Amino acid sequence: MTNDSHRNSAVNAATTTKIQHAQLTDLPRSTARRMYEGGIRPGEPIRTGMKAQKMLENIPPSQRAGVDGKSAASNVEQYLSDKHASHIKPHSKGGSNNPNNIKWENAKDNIARGGKTMTWQEKMRLDARWHFDNLKGAAKAGFQAAPVGAAVGAMTSLPFSLLTHALRVVRGEISAQEAATATLKDTVVGGTVGGATAFATATVAAACPPIAIALTAAAPALAVIGTAGMIHQFFKILEYHQQDVRIYYESLTQQELEHLQAIEDELIYEHKKNLEFLSQAEAINQEITNRAIAPGIEGAMQRLRDSIAIAQSLGITSADSKLLTDS
């Protein structure tokens, strides 16, 4: 049950995690103009749409990602707020306006370089900064997605955990308080799984556009899988409940059989005791009946003494019979 719940929480969290990378059509006019004209001197032809898109792709993927086109465009604007389109090889030395010759760079650094060609150290620094900005943006996207994923994971786990532990209460396995505690624990774990899944999914998708595209394409299938998993979990809970109830009643039947067997054994034991007593009584009766009868008073006194001895051996006292004397 726990594995099913965690899997469903993860699938549903991944399904609801949405990452979209900005396209030219998502950008406001002023930002789109920078893709077409950034780094181009007045009078020179602007870039084609394909090259303008490449200029957009020179921005770290996670810095142009969002939950939709609007938020992705906003992130692009924020990233470019202090950036210039810097030429690796400047115009003055024959550098072209091709996106391959341009990097988005801090405006102050671009101005400070002037008409010089970028050194390999500067290019390495910009490449390292590009990767750092990509990781930072990816982590930001992950943290933004985590609360939603946690909520989805918790809501996925809650009803099934509630059903599972409610049935355990019905079966008498745990108390209502223990059921509430277990349900809360399962819900927290489900929320944690959902949050972690959403964070990881959003982080990777923001940093890698192909994964974001694949995730978007797979979202309907994931939704079906998540729904099917929840239905499967529901019927599995009911199946386990039926099995546990059957085992419980079978155990009750076995207990009843053991109880009846114990009663029967006790009756047999008492019957055997009675048979032994009757056998002993018959032997004593035969002993009394078959005694030799001596004549006269002396013989009668001897039979009396024998009878008293037999009565005493049986535990009979004068309190039980007036015919017996204390001496």
mmCIF file of C-alpha atoms in Angstrom:
data_model
loop_
_atom_site.group_PDB
_atom_site.id
_atom_site.type_symbol
_atom_site.label_atom_id
_atom_site.label_comp_id
_atom_site.label_asym_id
_atom_site.label_seq_id
_atom_site.Cartn_x
_atom_site.Cartn_y
_atom_site.Cartn_z
ATOM 1 C CA MET A 1 0.000 0.000 0.000
ATOM 2 C CA THR A 2 2.808 2.406 0.925
ATOM 3 C CA ASN A 3 4.692 1.875 -2.329
ATOM 4 C CA ASP A 4 1.489 2.397 -4.363
ATOM 5 C CA SER A 5 0.770 5.638 -2.500
ATOM 6 C CA HIS A 6 4.284 6.978 -3.006
ATOM 7 C CA ARG A 7 4.258 6.069 -6.696
ATOM 8 C CA ASN A 8 0.904 7.755 -7.260
ATOM 9 C CA SER A 9 2.065 10.867 -5.394
ATOM 10 C CA ALA A 10 5.171 11.052 -7.566
ATOM 11 C CA VAL A 11 3.280 10.525 -10.835
ATOM 12 C CA ASN A 12 0.606 13.098 -9.999
ATOM 13 C CA ALA A 13 3.218 15.627 -8.874
ATOM 14 C CA ALA A 14 5.143 15.153 -12.123
ATOM 15 C CA THR A 15 1.922 15.492 -14.127
ATOM 16 C CA THR A 16 1.064 18.848 -12.554
ATOM 17 C CA THR A 17 4.607 20.231 -12.943
ATOM 18 C CA LYS A 18 4.581 22.506 -15.978
ATOM 19 C CA ILE A 19 7.693 24.072 -17.510
ATOM 20 C CA GLN A 20 7.612 26.138 -20.699
ATOM 21 C CA HIS A 21 10.527 27.882 -22.376
ATOM 22 C CA ALA A 22 9.923 31.287 -23.924
ATOM 23 C CA GLN A 23 9.584 31.606 -27.694
ATOM 24 C CA LEU A 24 9.841 34.816 -29.702
ATOM 25 C CA THR A 25 6.072 35.032 -29.859
ATOM 26 C CA ASP A 26 5.873 35.028 -26.052
ATOM 27 C CA LEU A 27 8.135 38.086 -25.664
ATOM 28 C CA PRO A 28 6.874 41.647 -25.421
ATOM 29 C CA ARG A 29 7.800 43.824 -28.389
ATOM 30 C CA SER A 30 10.706 45.600 -26.697
ATOM 31 C CA THR A 31 12.348 42.338 -25.637
ATOM 32 C CA ALA A 32 11.752 40.663 -28.994
ATOM 33 C CA ARG A 33 13.405 43.663 -30.708
ATOM 34 C CA ARG A 34 16.594 42.941 -28.762
ATOM 35 C CA MET A 35 16.669 39.429 -30.248
ATOM 36 C CA TYR A 36 16.439 40.902 -33.770
ATOM 37 C CA GLU A 37 18.632 43.969 -33.273
ATOM 38 C CA GLY A 38 20.867 43.327 -30.235
ATOM 39 C CA GLY A 39 24.507 44.201 -31.042
ATOM 40 C CA ILE A 40 23.644 45.416 -34.562
ATOM 41 C CA ARG A 41 24.795 48.904 -35.561
ATOM 42 C CA PRO A 42 22.317 51.387 -37.018
ATOM 43 C CA GLY A 43 21.888 50.920 -40.774
ATOM 44 C CA GLU A 44 22.811 47.223 -40.737
ATOM 45 C CA PRO A 45 20.171 44.610 -41.628
ATOM 46 C CA ILE A 46 18.403 43.024 -38.660
ATOM 47 C CA ARG A 47 18.445 39.281 -38.039
ATOM 48 C CA THR A 48 16.044 36.807 -39.523
ATOM 49 C CA GLY A 49 13.487 35.095 -37.273
ATOM 50 C CA MET A 50 15.644 31.955 -37.090
ATOM 51 C CA LYS A 51 18.700 33.919 -35.970
ATOM 52 C CA ALA A 52 16.595 35.969 -33.552
ATOM 53 C CA GLN A 53 15.420 32.679 -32.015
ATOM 54 C CA LYS A 54 19.068 31.630 -31.714
ATOM 55 C CA MET A 55 19.786 34.875 -29.858
ATOM 56 C CA LEU A 56 16.985 33.941 -27.460
ATOM 57 C CA GLU A 57 18.509 30.485 -27.048
ATOM 58 C CA ASN A 58 21.849 32.081 -26.090
ATOM 59 C CA ILE A 59 20.120 32.858 -22.786
ATOM 60 C CA PRO A 60 20.507 29.987 -20.258
ATOM 61 C CA PRO A 61 17.446 27.702 -20.651
ATOM 62 C CA SER A 62 16.310 27.991 -17.048
ATOM 63 C CA GLN A 63 16.431 31.806 -17.283
ATOM 64 C CA ARG A 64 13.851 31.731 -20.075
ATOM 65 C CA ALA A 65 11.618 29.097 -18.474
ATOM 66 C CA GLY A 66 8.341 29.481 -16.609
ATOM 67 C CA VAL A 67 5.062 27.734 -15.902
ATOM 68 C CA ASP A 68 3.625 29.394 -19.023
ATOM 69 C CA GLY A 69 4.666 31.750 -21.832
ATOM 70 C CA LYS A 70 3.953 34.880 -19.801
ATOM 71 C CA SER A 71 6.082 33.923 -16.810
ATOM 72 C CA ALA A 72 8.827 32.629 -19.113
ATOM 73 C CA ALA A 73 8.893 35.979 -20.968
ATOM 74 C CA SER A 74 9.033 37.805 -17.632
ATOM 75 C CA ASN A 75 12.080 35.762 -16.646
ATOM 76 C CA VAL A 76 13.750 36.642 -19.951
ATOM 77 C CA GLU A 77 13.167 40.346 -19.321
ATOM 78 C CA GLN A 78 14.550 40.061 -15.821
ATOM 79 C CA TYR A 79 17.657 38.234 -17.020
ATOM 80 C CA LEU A 80 18.375 40.769 -19.777
ATOM 81 C CA SER A 81 17.769 43.798 -17.555
ATOM 82 C CA ASP A 82 21.534 44.339 -17.027
ATOM 83 C CA LYS A 83 22.878 42.572 -20.126
ATOM 84 C CA HIS A 84 24.359 43.658 -23.451
ATOM 85 C CA ALA A 85 24.709 41.630 -26.635
ATOM 86 C CA SER A 86 28.524 41.437 -26.596
ATOM 87 C CA HIS A 87 30.553 40.451 -29.676
ATOM 88 C CA ILE A 88 33.292 37.873 -29.195
ATOM 89 C CA LYS A 89 35.104 39.441 -32.165
ATOM 90 C CA PRO A 90 34.135 43.134 -32.404
ATOM 91 C CA HIS A 91 32.725 44.896 -35.464
ATOM 92 C CA SER A 92 35.894 46.929 -35.802
ATOM 93 C CA LYS A 93 37.887 43.741 -36.383
ATOM 94 C CA GLY A 94 35.501 42.101 -38.802
ATOM 95 C CA GLY A 95 33.187 40.393 -36.304
ATOM 96 C CA SER A 96 29.757 39.461 -37.606
ATOM 97 C CA ASN A 97 26.319 39.869 -36.042
ATOM 98 C CA ASN A 98 25.723 36.132 -36.190
ATOM 99 C CA PRO A 99 24.423 34.769 -32.841
ATOM 100 C CA ASN A 100 27.460 32.456 -32.716
ATOM 101 C CA ASN A 101 29.638 35.576 -32.335
ATOM 102 C CA ILE A 102 27.518 37.072 -29.552
ATOM 103 C CA LYS A 103 27.167 36.366 -25.847
ATOM 104 C CA TRP A 104 24.836 38.024 -23.378
ATOM 105 C CA GLU A 105 27.138 39.823 -20.964
ATOM 106 C CA ASN A 106 26.922 42.241 -18.074
ATOM 107 C CA ALA A 107 26.669 45.735 -19.587
ATOM 108 C CA LYS A 108 29.508 47.167 -17.477
ATOM 109 C CA ASP A 109 31.933 44.446 -18.616
ATOM 110 C CA ASN A 110 30.995 44.940 -22.258
ATOM 111 C CA ILE A 111 31.487 48.694 -22.056
ATOM 112 C CA ALA A 112 34.817 48.278 -20.222
ATOM 113 C CA ARG A 113 36.180 45.988 -22.972
ATOM 114 C CA GLY A 114 35.427 48.525 -25.702
ATOM 115 C CA GLY A 115 36.563 47.429 -29.164
ATOM 116 C CA LYS A 116 38.860 44.632 -27.973
ATOM 117 C CA THR A 117 38.393 40.984 -28.850
ATOM 118 C CA MET A 118 37.262 38.766 -25.977
ATOM 119 C CA THR A 119 40.150 36.862 -24.458
ATOM 120 C CA TRP A 120 39.807 33.120 -23.856
ATOM 121 C CA GLN A 121 39.724 33.852 -20.113
ATOM 122 C CA GLU A 122 36.755 36.180 -20.638
ATOM 123 C CA LYS A 123 34.971 33.592 -22.771
ATOM 124 C CA MET A 124 35.580 30.924 -20.141
ATOM 125 C CA ARG A 125 34.280 33.277 -17.480
ATOM 126 C CA LEU A 126 31.117 33.957 -19.510
ATOM 127 C CA ASP A 127 30.618 30.228 -20.188
ATOM 128 C CA ALA A 128 31.007 29.452 -16.490
ATOM 129 C CA ARG A 129 28.593 32.255 -15.666
ATOM 130 C CA TRP A 130 26.121 30.850 -18.240
ATOM 131 C CA HIS A 131 26.176 27.427 -16.553
ATOM 132 C CA PHE A 132 25.889 28.979 -13.097
ATOM 133 C CA ASP A 133 22.897 31.082 -14.172
ATOM 134 C CA ASN A 134 21.326 27.968 -15.699
ATOM 135 C CA LEU A 135 21.724 26.008 -12.449
ATOM 136 C CA LYS A 136 20.471 28.934 -10.389
ATOM 137 C CA GLY A 137 17.400 29.367 -12.572
ATOM 138 C CA ALA A 138 16.741 25.616 -12.529
ATOM 139 C CA ALA A 139 16.893 25.519 -8.731
ATOM 140 C CA LYS A 140 14.550 28.513 -8.590
ATOM 141 C CA ALA A 141 12.063 26.721 -10.846
ATOM 142 C CA GLY A 142 12.345 23.628 -8.659
ATOM 143 C CA PHE A 143 11.644 25.544 -5.463
ATOM 144 C CA GLN A 144 8.660 27.260 -7.084
ATOM 145 C CA ALA A 145 7.218 23.915 -8.202
ATOM 146 C CA ALA A 146 7.867 22.063 -4.917
ATOM 147 C CA PRO A 147 4.946 23.517 -2.869
ATOM 148 C CA VAL A 148 2.421 22.630 -5.576
ATOM 149 C CA GLY A 149 3.922 19.147 -5.888
ATOM 150 C CA ALA A 150 3.807 18.713 -2.118
ATOM 151 C CA ALA A 151 0.139 19.690 -2.044
ATOM 152 C CA VAL A 152 -0.666 17.273 -4.880
ATOM 153 C CA GLY A 153 1.286 14.476 -3.197
ATOM 154 C CA ALA A 154 -0.441 15.051 0.133
ATOM 155 C CA MET A 155 -3.899 15.167 -1.447
ATOM 156 C CA THR A 156 -3.113 11.979 -3.359
ATOM 157 C CA SER A 157 -2.065 10.114 -0.206
ATOM 158 C CA LEU A 158 -4.699 11.458 2.215
ATOM 159 C CA PRO A 159 -7.911 9.729 1.013
ATOM 160 C CA PHE A 160 -6.263 6.337 0.540
ATOM 161 C CA SER A 161 -4.470 6.489 3.865
ATOM 162 C CA LEU A 162 -7.708 7.541 5.542
ATOM 163 C CA LEU A 163 -9.556 4.611 3.957
ATOM 164 C CA THR A 164 -6.825 2.113 4.806
ATOM 165 C CA HIS A 165 -6.605 3.032 8.478
ATOM 166 C CA ALA A 166 -10.364 3.466 8.873
ATOM 167 C CA LEU A 167 -10.780 -0.143 7.753
ATOM 168 C CA ARG A 168 -8.088 -1.171 10.227
ATOM 169 C CA VAL A 169 -10.138 0.491 12.962
ATOM 170 C CA VAL A 170 -13.210 -1.408 11.785
ATOM 171 C CA ARG A 171 -11.241 -4.664 11.959
ATOM 172 C CA GLY A 172 -10.133 -3.801 15.477
ATOM 173 C CA GLU A 173 -6.425 -3.719 14.627
ATOM 174 C CA ILE A 174 -5.794 -0.162 15.837
ATOM 175 C CA SER A 175 -7.596 2.586 17.725
ATOM 176 C CA ALA A 176 -9.084 5.709 16.150
ATOM 177 C CA GLN A 177 -6.258 7.818 17.598
ATOM 178 C CA GLU A 178 -3.625 5.507 16.129
ATOM 179 C CA ALA A 179 -5.439 5.665 12.779
ATOM 180 C CA ALA A 180 -5.368 9.482 12.841
ATOM 181 C CA THR A 181 -1.647 9.487 13.634
ATOM 182 C CA ALA A 182 -0.866 6.967 10.890
ATOM 183 C CA THR A 183 -2.958 8.923 8.362
ATOM 184 C CA LEU A 184 -1.147 12.149 9.210
ATOM 185 C CA LYS A 185 2.209 10.420 8.850
ATOM 186 C CA ASP A 186 1.274 8.936 5.450
ATOM 187 C CA THR A 187 0.011 12.324 4.261
ATOM 188 C CA VAL A 188 3.239 14.053 5.275
ATOM 189 C CA VAL A 189 5.297 11.379 3.525
ATOM 190 C CA GLY A 190 3.114 11.678 0.413
ATOM 191 C CA GLY A 191 3.573 15.456 0.447
ATOM 192 C CA THR A 192 7.334 15.025 0.810
ATOM 193 C CA VAL A 193 7.462 12.599 -2.114
ATOM 194 C CA GLY A 194 5.319 14.908 -4.239
ATOM 195 C CA GLY A 195 7.394 17.964 -3.354
ATOM 196 C CA ALA A 196 10.673 16.187 -4.052
ATOM 197 C CA THR A 197 9.357 14.859 -7.363
ATOM 198 C CA ALA A 198 8.107 18.279 -8.451
ATOM 199 C CA PHE A 199 11.405 19.904 -7.450
ATOM 200 C CA ALA A 200 13.502 17.367 -9.371
ATOM 201 C CA THR A 201 11.203 17.397 -12.414
ATOM 202 C CA ALA A 202 11.015 21.173 -12.629
ATOM 203 C CA THR A 203 14.748 21.608 -12.045
ATOM 204 C CA VAL A 204 15.740 19.199 -14.822
ATOM 205 C CA ALA A 205 13.030 20.389 -17.219
ATOM 206 C CA ALA A 206 13.962 24.055 -16.720
ATOM 207 C CA ALA A 207 17.643 23.373 -17.368
ATOM 208 C CA CYS A 208 17.006 21.116 -20.361
ATOM 209 C CA PRO A 209 14.323 22.232 -22.884
ATOM 210 C CA PRO A 210 14.018 18.804 -24.611
ATOM 211 C CA ILE A 211 12.995 17.264 -21.279
ATOM 212 C CA ALA A 212 10.445 20.038 -20.768
ATOM 213 C CA ILE A 213 9.002 19.313 -24.218
ATOM 214 C CA ALA A 214 8.937 15.585 -23.483
ATOM 215 C CA LEU A 215 7.269 16.233 -20.128
ATOM 216 C CA THR A 216 4.583 18.358 -21.757
ATOM 217 C CA ALA A 217 3.977 15.682 -24.386
ATOM 218 C CA ALA A 218 3.847 12.959 -21.740
ATOM 219 C CA ALA A 219 1.534 14.879 -19.375
ATOM 220 C CA PRO A 220 -1.713 13.332 -20.724
ATOM 221 C CA ALA A 221 -0.236 9.832 -20.472
ATOM 222 C CA LEU A 222 1.049 10.545 -16.967
ATOM 223 C CA ALA A 223 -2.409 11.787 -15.989
ATOM 224 C CA VAL A 224 -3.928 8.525 -17.212
ATOM 225 C CA ILE A 225 -1.264 6.518 -15.380
ATOM 226 C CA GLY A 226 -1.849 8.504 -12.196
ATOM 227 C CA THR A 227 -5.619 8.015 -12.386
ATOM 228 C CA ALA A 228 -5.254 4.314 -13.159
ATOM 229 C CA GLY A 229 -2.810 3.940 -10.283
ATOM 230 C CA MET A 230 -5.242 5.564 -7.851
ATOM 231 C CA ILE A 231 -8.104 3.325 -9.024
ATOM 232 C CA HIS A 232 -5.863 0.274 -8.699
ATOM 233 C CA GLN A 233 -4.826 1.355 -5.207
ATOM 234 C CA PHE A 234 -8.481 1.825 -4.172
ATOM 235 C CA PHE A 235 -9.498 -1.687 -5.216
ATOM 236 C CA LYS A 236 -6.306 -3.123 -3.746
ATOM 237 C CA ILE A 237 -7.168 -1.598 -0.367
ATOM 238 C CA LEU A 238 -10.640 -3.172 -0.526
ATOM 239 C CA GLU A 239 -9.143 -6.515 -1.566
ATOM 240 C CA TYR A 240 -6.707 -6.492 1.357
ATOM 241 C CA HIS A 241 -9.571 -5.578 3.657
ATOM 242 C CA GLN A 242 -11.612 -8.551 2.448
ATOM 243 C CA GLN A 243 -8.637 -10.866 2.907
ATOM 244 C CA ASP A 244 -7.966 -9.574 6.413
ATOM 245 C CA VAL A 245 -11.636 -9.917 7.366
ATOM 246 C CA ARG A 246 -11.720 -13.488 6.038
ATOM 247 C CA ILE A 247 -8.543 -14.362 7.945
ATOM 248 C CA TYR A 248 -9.997 -12.732 11.063
ATOM 249 C CA TYR A 249 -13.216 -14.769 10.933
ATOM 250 C CA GLU A 250 -11.289 -17.919 10.131
ATOM 251 C CA SER A 251 -9.225 -17.275 13.243
ATOM 252 C CA LEU A 252 -12.434 -16.789 15.235
ATOM 253 C CA THR A 253 -13.752 -20.127 13.932
ATOM 254 C CA GLN A 254 -10.508 -21.812 14.917
ATOM 255 C CA GLN A 255 -10.720 -20.285 18.382
ATOM 256 C CA GLU A 256 -14.283 -21.585 18.767
ATOM 257 C CA LEU A 257 -13.198 -25.053 17.700
ATOM 258 C CA GLU A 258 -10.347 -25.017 20.172
ATOM 259 C CA HIS A 259 -12.738 -23.852 22.905
ATOM 260 C CA LEU A 260 -15.242 -26.639 22.151
ATOM 261 C CA GLN A 261 -12.434 -29.177 22.084
ATOM 262 C CA ALA A 262 -11.275 -27.988 25.491
ATOM 263 C CA ILE A 263 -14.829 -28.399 26.879
ATOM 264 C CA GLU A 264 -15.068 -31.890 25.420
ATOM 265 C CA ASP A 265 -11.698 -32.855 26.901
ATOM 266 C CA GLU A 266 -12.863 -31.608 30.304
ATOM 267 C CA LEU A 267 -16.090 -33.664 30.087
ATOM 268 C CA ILE A 268 -14.169 -36.778 29.099
ATOM 269 C CA TYR A 269 -11.800 -36.230 32.011
ATOM 270 C CA GLU A 270 -14.696 -35.877 34.469
ATOM 271 C CA HIS A 271 -16.378 -38.936 33.006
ATOM 272 C CA LYS A 272 -13.233 -40.989 33.466
ATOM 273 C CA LYS A 273 -12.992 -39.802 37.061
ATOM 274 C CA ASN A 274 -16.591 -40.896 37.649
ATOM 275 C CA LEU A 275 -15.885 -44.275 36.097
ATOM 276 C CA GLU A 276 -12.867 -44.728 38.360
ATOM 277 C CA PHE A 277 -14.964 -43.767 41.376
ATOM 278 C CA LEU A 278 -17.696 -46.222 40.428
ATOM 279 C CA SER A 279 -15.107 -48.910 39.882
ATOM 280 C CA GLN A 280 -13.631 -48.243 43.323
ATOM 281 C CA ALA A 281 -17.120 -48.208 44.877
ATOM 282 C CA GLU A 282 -17.941 -51.528 43.224
ATOM 283 C CA ALA A 283 -14.731 -53.031 44.572
ATOM 284 C CA ILE A 284 -15.521 -51.799 48.090
ATOM 285 C CA ASN A 285 -19.060 -53.083 47.776
ATOM 286 C CA GLN A 286 -17.741 -56.472 46.791
ATOM 287 C CA GLU A 287 -15.281 -56.357 49.684
ATOM 288 C CA ILE A 288 -18.065 -55.593 52.149
ATOM 289 C CA THR A 289 -20.468 -58.139 50.661
ATOM 290 C CA ASN A 290 -17.971 -60.968 50.465
ATOM 291 C CA ARG A 291 -16.621 -60.637 54.010
ATOM 292 C CA ALA A 292 -16.552 -63.827 56.002
ATOM 293 C CA ILE A 293 -19.327 -63.971 58.571
ATOM 294 C CA ALA A 294 -18.058 -65.291 61.887
ATOM 295 C CA PRO A 295 -20.643 -66.547 64.399
ATOM 296 C CA GLY A 296 -21.503 -64.953 67.689
ATOM 297 C CA ILE A 297 -20.900 -61.559 69.246
ATOM 298 C CA GLU A 298 -17.202 -61.642 68.523
ATOM 299 C CA GLY A 299 -17.899 -62.083 64.814
ATOM 300 C CA ALA A 300 -20.409 -59.215 64.786
ATOM 301 C CA MET A 301 -17.929 -56.885 66.532
ATOM 302 C CA GLN A 302 -15.237 -57.773 64.026
ATOM 303 C CA ARG A 303 -17.559 -56.948 61.097
ATOM 304 C CA LEU A 304 -18.365 -53.595 62.747
ATOM 305 C CA ARG A 305 -14.694 -52.755 63.133
ATOM 306 C CA ASP A 306 -14.104 -53.681 59.470
ATOM 307 C CA SER A 307 -17.017 -51.508 58.345
ATOM 308 C CA ILE A 308 -15.717 -48.522 60.355
ATOM 309 C CA ALA A 309 -12.275 -48.955 58.815
ATOM 310 C CA ILE A 310 -13.758 -49.067 55.307
ATOM 311 C CA ALA A 311 -15.863 -45.939 56.010
ATOM 312 C CA GLN A 312 -12.838 -44.073 57.331
ATOM 313 C CA SER A 313 -10.815 -45.046 54.265
ATOM 314 C CA LEU A 314 -13.549 -43.416 52.198
ATOM 315 C CA GLY A 315 -13.401 -40.263 54.314
ATOM 316 C CA ILE A 316 -16.745 -40.826 56.041
ATOM 317 C CA THR A 317 -16.956 -39.600 59.646
ATOM 318 C CA SER A 318 -19.562 -39.547 62.411
ATOM 319 C CA ALA A 319 -20.748 -36.238 61.000
ATOM 320 C CA ASP A 320 -21.832 -38.112 57.918
ATOM 321 C CA SER A 321 -23.433 -41.089 59.650
ATOM 322 C CA LYS A 322 -24.865 -41.557 63.130
ATOM 323 C CA LEU A 323 -23.912 -45.228 62.932
ATOM 324 C CA LEU A 324 -20.258 -44.250 63.251
ATOM 325 C CA THR A 325 -18.968 -43.406 66.717
ATOM 326 C CA ASP A 326 -15.981 -41.227 67.497
ATOM 327 C CA SER A 327 -14.278 -44.102 69.271
#
